[in-house]
Short mmCIF file of C-alpha atoms in Angstrom, two decimals:
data_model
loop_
_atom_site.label_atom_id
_atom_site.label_comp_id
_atom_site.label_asym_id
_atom_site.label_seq_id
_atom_site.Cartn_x
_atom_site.Cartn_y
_atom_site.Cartn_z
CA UNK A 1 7.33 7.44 -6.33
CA UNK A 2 7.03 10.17 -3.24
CA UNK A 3 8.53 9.19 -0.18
CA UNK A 4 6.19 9.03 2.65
CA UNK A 5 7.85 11.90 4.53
CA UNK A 6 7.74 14.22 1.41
CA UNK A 7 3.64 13.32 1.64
CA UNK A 8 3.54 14.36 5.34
CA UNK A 9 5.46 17.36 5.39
CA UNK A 10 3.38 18.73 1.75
CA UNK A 11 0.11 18.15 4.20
CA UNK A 12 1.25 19.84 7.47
CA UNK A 13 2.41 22.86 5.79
CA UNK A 14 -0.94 22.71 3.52
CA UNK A 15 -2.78 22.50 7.05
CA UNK A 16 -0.90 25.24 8.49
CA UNK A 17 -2.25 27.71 5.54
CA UNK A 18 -6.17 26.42 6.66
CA UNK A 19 -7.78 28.74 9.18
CA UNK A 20 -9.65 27.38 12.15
CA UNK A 21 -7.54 23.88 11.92
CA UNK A 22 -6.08 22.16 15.16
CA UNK A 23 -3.29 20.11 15.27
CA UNK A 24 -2.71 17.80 18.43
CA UNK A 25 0.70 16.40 18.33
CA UNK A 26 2.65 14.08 20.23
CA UNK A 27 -0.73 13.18 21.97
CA UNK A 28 -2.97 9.65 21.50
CA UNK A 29 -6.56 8.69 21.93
CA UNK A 30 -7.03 7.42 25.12
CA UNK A 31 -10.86 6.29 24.57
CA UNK A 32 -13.61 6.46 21.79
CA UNK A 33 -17.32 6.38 23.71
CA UNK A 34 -20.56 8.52 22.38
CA UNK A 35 -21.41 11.92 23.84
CA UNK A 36 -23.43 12.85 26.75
CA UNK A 37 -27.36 12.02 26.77
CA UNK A 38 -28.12 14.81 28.05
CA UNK A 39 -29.25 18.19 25.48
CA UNK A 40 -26.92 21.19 25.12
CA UNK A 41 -28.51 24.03 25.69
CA UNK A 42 -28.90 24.81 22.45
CA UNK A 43 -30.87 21.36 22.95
CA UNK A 44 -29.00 19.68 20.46
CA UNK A 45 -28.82 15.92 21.43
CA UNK A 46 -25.19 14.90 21.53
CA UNK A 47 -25.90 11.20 22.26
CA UNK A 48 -24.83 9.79 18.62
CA UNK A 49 -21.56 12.06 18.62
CA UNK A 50 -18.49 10.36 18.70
CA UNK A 51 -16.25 11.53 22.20
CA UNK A 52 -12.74 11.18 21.22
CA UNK A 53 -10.62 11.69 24.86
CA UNK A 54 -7.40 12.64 24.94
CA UNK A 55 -4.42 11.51 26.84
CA UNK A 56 -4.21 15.28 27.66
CA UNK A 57 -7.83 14.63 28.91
CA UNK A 58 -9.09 17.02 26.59
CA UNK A 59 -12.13 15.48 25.37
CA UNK A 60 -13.99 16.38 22.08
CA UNK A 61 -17.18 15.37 20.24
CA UNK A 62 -17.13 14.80 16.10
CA UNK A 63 -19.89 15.48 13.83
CA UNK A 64 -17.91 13.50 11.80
CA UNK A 65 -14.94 10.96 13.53
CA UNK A 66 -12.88 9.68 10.01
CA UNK A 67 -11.07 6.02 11.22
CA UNK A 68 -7.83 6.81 9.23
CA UNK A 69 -5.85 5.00 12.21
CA UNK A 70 -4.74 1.73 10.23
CA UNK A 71 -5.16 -2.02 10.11
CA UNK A 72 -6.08 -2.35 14.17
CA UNK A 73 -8.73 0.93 13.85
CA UNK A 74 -9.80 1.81 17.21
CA UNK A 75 -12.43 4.10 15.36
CA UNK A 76 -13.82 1.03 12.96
CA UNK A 77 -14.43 -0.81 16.58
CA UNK A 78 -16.00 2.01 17.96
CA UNK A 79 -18.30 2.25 15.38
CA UNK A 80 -18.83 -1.68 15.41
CA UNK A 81 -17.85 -2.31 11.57
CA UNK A 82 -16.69 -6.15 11.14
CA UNK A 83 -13.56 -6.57 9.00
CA UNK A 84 -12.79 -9.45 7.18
CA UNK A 85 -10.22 -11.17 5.55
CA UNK A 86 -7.56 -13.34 6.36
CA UNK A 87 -3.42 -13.70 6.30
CA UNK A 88 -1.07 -14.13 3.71
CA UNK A 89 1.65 -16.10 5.71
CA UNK A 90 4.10 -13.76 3.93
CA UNK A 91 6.14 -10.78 5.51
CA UNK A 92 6.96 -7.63 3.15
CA UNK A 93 10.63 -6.04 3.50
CA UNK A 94 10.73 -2.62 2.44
CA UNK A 95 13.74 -0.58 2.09
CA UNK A 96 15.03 2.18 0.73
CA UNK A 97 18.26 1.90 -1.75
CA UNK A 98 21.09 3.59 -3.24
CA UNK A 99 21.81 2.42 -7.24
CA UNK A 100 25.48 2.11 -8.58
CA UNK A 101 24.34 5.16 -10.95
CA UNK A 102 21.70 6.61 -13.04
CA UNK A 103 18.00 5.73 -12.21
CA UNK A 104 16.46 1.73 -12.85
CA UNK A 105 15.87 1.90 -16.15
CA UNK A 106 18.78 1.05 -18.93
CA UNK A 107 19.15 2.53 -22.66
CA UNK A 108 15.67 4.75 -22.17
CA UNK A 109 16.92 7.98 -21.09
CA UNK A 110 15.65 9.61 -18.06
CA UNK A 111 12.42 7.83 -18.07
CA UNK A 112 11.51 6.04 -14.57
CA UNK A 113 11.02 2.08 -14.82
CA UNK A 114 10.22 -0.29 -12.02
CA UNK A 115 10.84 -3.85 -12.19
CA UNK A 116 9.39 -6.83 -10.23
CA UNK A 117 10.28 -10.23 -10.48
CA UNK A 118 7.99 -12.99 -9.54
CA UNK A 119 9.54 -15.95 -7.07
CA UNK A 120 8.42 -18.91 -5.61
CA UNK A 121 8.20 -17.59 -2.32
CA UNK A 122 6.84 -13.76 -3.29
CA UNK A 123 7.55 -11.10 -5.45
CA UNK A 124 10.15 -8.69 -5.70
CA UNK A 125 9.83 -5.07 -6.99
CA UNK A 126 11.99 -2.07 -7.45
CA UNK A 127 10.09 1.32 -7.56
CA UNK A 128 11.72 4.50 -8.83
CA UNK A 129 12.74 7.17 -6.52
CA UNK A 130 14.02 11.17 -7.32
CA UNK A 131 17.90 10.65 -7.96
CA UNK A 132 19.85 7.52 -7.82
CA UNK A 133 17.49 6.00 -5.59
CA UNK A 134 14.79 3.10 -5.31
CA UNK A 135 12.39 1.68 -2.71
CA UNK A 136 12.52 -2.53 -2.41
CA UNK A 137 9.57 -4.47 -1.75
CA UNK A 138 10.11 -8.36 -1.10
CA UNK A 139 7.42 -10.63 -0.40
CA UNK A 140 8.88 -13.94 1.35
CA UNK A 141 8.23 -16.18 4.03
CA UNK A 142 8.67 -15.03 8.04
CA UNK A 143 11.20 -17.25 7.92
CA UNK A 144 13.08 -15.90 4.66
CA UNK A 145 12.31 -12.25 5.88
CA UNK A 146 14.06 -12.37 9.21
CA UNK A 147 16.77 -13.90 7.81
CA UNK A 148 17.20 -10.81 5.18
CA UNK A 149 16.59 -8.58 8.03
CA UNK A 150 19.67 -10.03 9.97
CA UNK A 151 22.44 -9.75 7.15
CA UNK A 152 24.52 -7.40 7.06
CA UNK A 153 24.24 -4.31 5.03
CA UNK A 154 26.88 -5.53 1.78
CA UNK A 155 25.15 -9.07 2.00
CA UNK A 156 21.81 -7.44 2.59
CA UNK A 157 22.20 -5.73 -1.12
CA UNK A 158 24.01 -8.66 -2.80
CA UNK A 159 20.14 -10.57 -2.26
CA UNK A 160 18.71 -7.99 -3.55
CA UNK A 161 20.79 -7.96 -6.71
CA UNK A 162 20.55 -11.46 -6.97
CA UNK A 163 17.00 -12.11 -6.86
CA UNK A 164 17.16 -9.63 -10.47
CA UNK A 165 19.62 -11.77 -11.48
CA UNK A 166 20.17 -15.47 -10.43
CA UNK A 167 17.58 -18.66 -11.01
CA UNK A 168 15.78 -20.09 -8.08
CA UNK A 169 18.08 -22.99 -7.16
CA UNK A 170 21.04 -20.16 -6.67
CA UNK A 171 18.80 -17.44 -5.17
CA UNK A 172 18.06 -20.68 -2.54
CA UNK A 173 20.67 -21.77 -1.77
CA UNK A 174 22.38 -17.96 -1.32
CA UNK A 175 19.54 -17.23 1.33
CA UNK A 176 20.94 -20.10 3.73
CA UNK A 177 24.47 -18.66 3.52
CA UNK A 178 25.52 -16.01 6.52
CA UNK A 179 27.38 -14.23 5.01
CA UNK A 180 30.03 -13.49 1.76
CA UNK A 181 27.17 -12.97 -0.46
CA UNK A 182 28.46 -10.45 -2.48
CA UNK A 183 31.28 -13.07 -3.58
CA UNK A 184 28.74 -15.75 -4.08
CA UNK A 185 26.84 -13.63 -6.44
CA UNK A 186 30.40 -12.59 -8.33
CA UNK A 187 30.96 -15.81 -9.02
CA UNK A 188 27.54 -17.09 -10.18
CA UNK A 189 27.35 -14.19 -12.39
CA UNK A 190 30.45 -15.27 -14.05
CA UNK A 191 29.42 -18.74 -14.29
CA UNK A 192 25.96 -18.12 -15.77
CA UNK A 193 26.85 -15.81 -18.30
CA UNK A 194 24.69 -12.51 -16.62
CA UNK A 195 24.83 -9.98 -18.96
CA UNK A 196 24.02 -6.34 -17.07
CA UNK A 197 23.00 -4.62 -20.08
CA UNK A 198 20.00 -6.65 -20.63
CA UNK A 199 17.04 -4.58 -20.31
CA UNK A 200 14.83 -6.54 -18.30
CA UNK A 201 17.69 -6.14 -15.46
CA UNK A 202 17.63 -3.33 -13.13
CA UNK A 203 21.23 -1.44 -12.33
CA UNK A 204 23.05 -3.08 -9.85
CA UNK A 205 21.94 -1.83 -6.40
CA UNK A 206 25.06 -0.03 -4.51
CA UNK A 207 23.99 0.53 -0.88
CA UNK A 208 21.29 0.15 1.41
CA UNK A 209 20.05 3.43 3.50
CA UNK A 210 21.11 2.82 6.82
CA UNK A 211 17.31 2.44 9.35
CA UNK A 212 15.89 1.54 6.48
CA UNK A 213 15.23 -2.22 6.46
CA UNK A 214 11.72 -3.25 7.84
CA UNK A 215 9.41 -5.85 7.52
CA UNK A 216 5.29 -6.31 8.40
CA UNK A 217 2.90 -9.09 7.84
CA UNK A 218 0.77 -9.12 4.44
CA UNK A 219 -3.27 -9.31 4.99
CA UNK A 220 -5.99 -9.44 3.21
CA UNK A 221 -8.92 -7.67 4.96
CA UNK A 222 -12.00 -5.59 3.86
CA UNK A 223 -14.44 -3.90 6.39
CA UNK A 224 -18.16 -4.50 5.72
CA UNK A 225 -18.72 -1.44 5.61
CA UNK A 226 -16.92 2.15 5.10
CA UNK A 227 -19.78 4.38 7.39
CA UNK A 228 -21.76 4.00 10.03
CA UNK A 229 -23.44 7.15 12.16
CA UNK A 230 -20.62 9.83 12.68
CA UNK A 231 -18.02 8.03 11.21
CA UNK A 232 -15.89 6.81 7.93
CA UNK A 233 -13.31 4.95 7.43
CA UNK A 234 -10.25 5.32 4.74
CA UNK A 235 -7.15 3.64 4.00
CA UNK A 236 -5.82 0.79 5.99
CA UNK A 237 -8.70 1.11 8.38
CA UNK A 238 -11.39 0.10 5.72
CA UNK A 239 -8.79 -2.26 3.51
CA UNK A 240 -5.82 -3.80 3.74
CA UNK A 241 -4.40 -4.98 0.28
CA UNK A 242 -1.07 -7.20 -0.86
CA UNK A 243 1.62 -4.91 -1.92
CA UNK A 244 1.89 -6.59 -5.60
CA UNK A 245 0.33 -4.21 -7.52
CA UNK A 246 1.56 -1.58 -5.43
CA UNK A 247 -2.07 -0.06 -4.92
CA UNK A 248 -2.37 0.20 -1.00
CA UNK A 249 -1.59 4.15 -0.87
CA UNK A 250 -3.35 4.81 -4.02
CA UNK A 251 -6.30 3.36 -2.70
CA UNK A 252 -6.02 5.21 0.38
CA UNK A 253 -5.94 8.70 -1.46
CA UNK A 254 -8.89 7.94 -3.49
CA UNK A 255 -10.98 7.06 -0.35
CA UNK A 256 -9.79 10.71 0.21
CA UNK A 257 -10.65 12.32 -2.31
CA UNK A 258 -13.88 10.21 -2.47
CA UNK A 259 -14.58 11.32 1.33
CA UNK A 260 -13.78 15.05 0.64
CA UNK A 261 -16.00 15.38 -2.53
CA UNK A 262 -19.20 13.76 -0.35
CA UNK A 263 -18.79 15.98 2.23
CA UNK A 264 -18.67 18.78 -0.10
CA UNK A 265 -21.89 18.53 -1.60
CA UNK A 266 -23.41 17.61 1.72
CA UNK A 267 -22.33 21.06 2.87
CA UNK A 268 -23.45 22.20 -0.39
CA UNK A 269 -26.71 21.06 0.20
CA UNK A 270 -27.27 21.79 3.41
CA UNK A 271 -27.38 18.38 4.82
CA UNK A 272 -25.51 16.71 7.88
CA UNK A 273 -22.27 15.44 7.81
CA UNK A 274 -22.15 12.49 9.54
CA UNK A 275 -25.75 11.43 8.44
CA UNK A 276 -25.15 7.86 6.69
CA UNK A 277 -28.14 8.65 4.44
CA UNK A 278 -24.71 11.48 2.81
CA UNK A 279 -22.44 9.18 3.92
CA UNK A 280 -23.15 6.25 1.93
CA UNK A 281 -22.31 8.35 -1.49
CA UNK A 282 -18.77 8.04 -0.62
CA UNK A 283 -19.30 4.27 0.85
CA UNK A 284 -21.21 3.09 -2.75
CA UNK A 285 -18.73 4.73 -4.93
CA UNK A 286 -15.60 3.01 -2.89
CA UNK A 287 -16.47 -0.30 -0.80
CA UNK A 288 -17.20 -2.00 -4.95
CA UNK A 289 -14.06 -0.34 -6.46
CA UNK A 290 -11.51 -1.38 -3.93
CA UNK A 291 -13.05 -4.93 -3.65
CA UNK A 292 -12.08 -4.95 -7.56
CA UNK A 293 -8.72 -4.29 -6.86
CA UNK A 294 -8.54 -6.26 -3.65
CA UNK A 295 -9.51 -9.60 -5.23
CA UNK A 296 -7.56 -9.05 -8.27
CA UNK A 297 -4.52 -8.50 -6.04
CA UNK A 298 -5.40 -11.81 -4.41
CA UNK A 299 -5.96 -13.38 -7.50
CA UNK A 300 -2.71 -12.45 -8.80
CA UNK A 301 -1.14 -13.47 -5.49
CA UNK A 302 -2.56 -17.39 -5.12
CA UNK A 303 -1.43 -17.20 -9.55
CA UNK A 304 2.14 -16.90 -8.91
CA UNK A 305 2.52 -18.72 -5.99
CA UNK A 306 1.15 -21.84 -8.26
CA UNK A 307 4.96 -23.61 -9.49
CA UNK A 308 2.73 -26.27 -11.38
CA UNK A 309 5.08 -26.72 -14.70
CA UNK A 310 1.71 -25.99 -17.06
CA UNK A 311 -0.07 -23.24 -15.29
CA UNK A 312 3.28 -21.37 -15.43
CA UNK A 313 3.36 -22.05 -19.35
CA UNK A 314 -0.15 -20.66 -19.56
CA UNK A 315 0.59 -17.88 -17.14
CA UNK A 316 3.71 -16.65 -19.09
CA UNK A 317 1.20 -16.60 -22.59
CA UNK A 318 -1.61 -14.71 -20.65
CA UNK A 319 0.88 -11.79 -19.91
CA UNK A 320 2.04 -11.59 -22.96
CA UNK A 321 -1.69 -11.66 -24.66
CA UNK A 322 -2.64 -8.37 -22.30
CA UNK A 323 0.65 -6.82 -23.19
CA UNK A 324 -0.55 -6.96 -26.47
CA UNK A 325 -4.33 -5.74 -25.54
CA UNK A 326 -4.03 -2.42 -25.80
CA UNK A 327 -7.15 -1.43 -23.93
CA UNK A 328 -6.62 -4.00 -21.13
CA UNK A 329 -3.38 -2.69 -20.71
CA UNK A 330 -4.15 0.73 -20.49
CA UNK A 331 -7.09 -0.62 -18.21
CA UNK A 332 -4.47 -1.74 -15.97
CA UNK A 333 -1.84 1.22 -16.07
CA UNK A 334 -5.01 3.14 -15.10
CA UNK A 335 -5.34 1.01 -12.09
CA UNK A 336 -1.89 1.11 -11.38
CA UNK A 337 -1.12 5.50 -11.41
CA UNK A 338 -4.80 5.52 -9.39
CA UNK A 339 -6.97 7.11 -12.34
CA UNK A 340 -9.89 5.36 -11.99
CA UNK A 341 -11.61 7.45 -9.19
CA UNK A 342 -14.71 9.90 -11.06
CA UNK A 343 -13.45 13.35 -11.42
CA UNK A 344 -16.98 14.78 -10.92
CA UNK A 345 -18.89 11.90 -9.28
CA UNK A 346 -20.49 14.57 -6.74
CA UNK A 347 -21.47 17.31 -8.06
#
């Protein structure tokens, strides 16, 4: 895992080594409209380029305008691209925590593990961070995720612990409780016989980074389309995934790369930019492989939220069965670290 700052600050210094490259900061779109109908004097028709203006007023017209501007685009509705989808009546709490020592993983060295547990009301998952430190993502109800948000920082990491730890009926009955959760979970531990050195249990989490606790609703969307004339959209702003599989930056960077490498051989080949006849190389190869993921992230998502006594029986057996496919599994790791983008798809 790379914290999200670490990302940013890697690209702005990367951008401030790139000649001819302008960087507006601390400034927002104020409109999206096309250019002026009348011809340059060059007599180049400007009609079909995008006019991004400023709140500087600065206005300036794109070849190509890329909608990398989230889940609300203002580019994709320029552009006119329906998105589709729908809610997941779930809220995701994110937050960034310290462990008691060591990194997630027990009795395998230094090598980085994440765990996720699968509840009623969402999943859980610990991710693996440089240090002694790990990023939480909870899936729970609105209701369940305000109430996480409002405890206070001790009790705040005594959930956390105890959703690794305790059965449903305890892990219920600790959410209603205000607070003295890190005695609650003391004494359940005691009671149930927890043993920390079990594997499939993460290290006990020791503080919670103080800013760090957040929340945002969990959607399922998909835009028809990633191009139209002048413009393409990546990341959020063409799909919006659930955070289960822990794919929704992954799939942002391959749009990316995916993006970069068609307009590379456009420029290669002497063609236009924002011409969709180019364009659609980088729509074909990535509109099918993130509706993959997207629906098997769904999939996965109505699964587990199934507590039907069978279906969990067969559930349980089917995990096991692809932990023992090799090449499914490695099919899915793949998935996972974001290797499935074509290293040479346009050349």
């Amino acid at each position: 895992m790379t914290e999200n700052q670490n990302l940013q600050r890697a690209l702005l210094q990367r951008l401030d080594e790139l000649p001819s490259f302008s960087v507006f900061d601390s400034i927002k779109v104020a409109a999206i409209q096309d250019g002026p109908s009348e011809l340059s004097q060059d007599i180049l028709d400007l009609s079909s380029y995008p006019s991004v203006t400023l709140s500087s007023g600065q206005k300036i017209l794109a070849r190509l305008l890329v909608g990398a501007d989230g889940l609300n685009s203002p580019v994709r509705t320029y552009a006119g691209i329906p998105s589709r989808g729908w809610d997941y009546e779930r809220h995701g709490v994110v937050a960034t925590l310290k462990l008691t020592n060591g990194n997630l993983g027990k009795g395998r060295g230094d090598m980085a593990m994440a765990y996720q547990r699968f509840l009623p009301s969402g999943p859980i998952a610990l991710l693996p961070m440089p240090g002694n430190y790990t990023t939480l993502v909870w899936s729970t109800t609105p209701q369940k995720a305000a109430k996480l948000k409002s405890l206070a920082s001790e009790d705040f990491v005594a959930m956390v612990n105890a959703a690794f730890r305790l059965g449903n009926v305890d892990l219920e009955y600790m959410g209603h409780l205000d607070s003295g959760h890190g005695e609650e979970l003391a004494w359940r531990c005691s009671v149930t016989g927890i043993e920390e050195n079990e594997a499939h249990i993460p290290r006990m989490i020791e503080t919670v980074q103080g800013g760090s606790v957040a929340s945002f609703p969990l959607r399922y969307r998909q835009a028809d389309s990633y191009i139209s004339s002048r413009v393409a959209l990546v990341g959020d702003a063409a799909h919006t995934v659930h955070p289960l599989a822990g794919q929704g930056l992954n799939m942002g960077l391959a749009d990316v790369q995916s993006l970069a490498k068609t307009i590379e051989y456009t420029v290669e080949h002497g063609g236009d930019i924002g011409d969709e006849m180019y364009l659609e190389r980088y729509n074909s190869e990535m509109w099918m492989q993130n509706n993959r993921m997207l629906g098997v992230t769904d999939k996965l998502h109505k699964l587990y939220g199934v507590g039907w006594g069978p279906l969990v029986g067969i559930r349980s057996l089917g995990l096991k069965m692809v932990d023992q496919m090799s090449p499914v599994k490695g099919w899915l790791m793949r998935q996972a670290g974001g290797l499935t983008t074509s290293e040479n798809r346009a050349s």
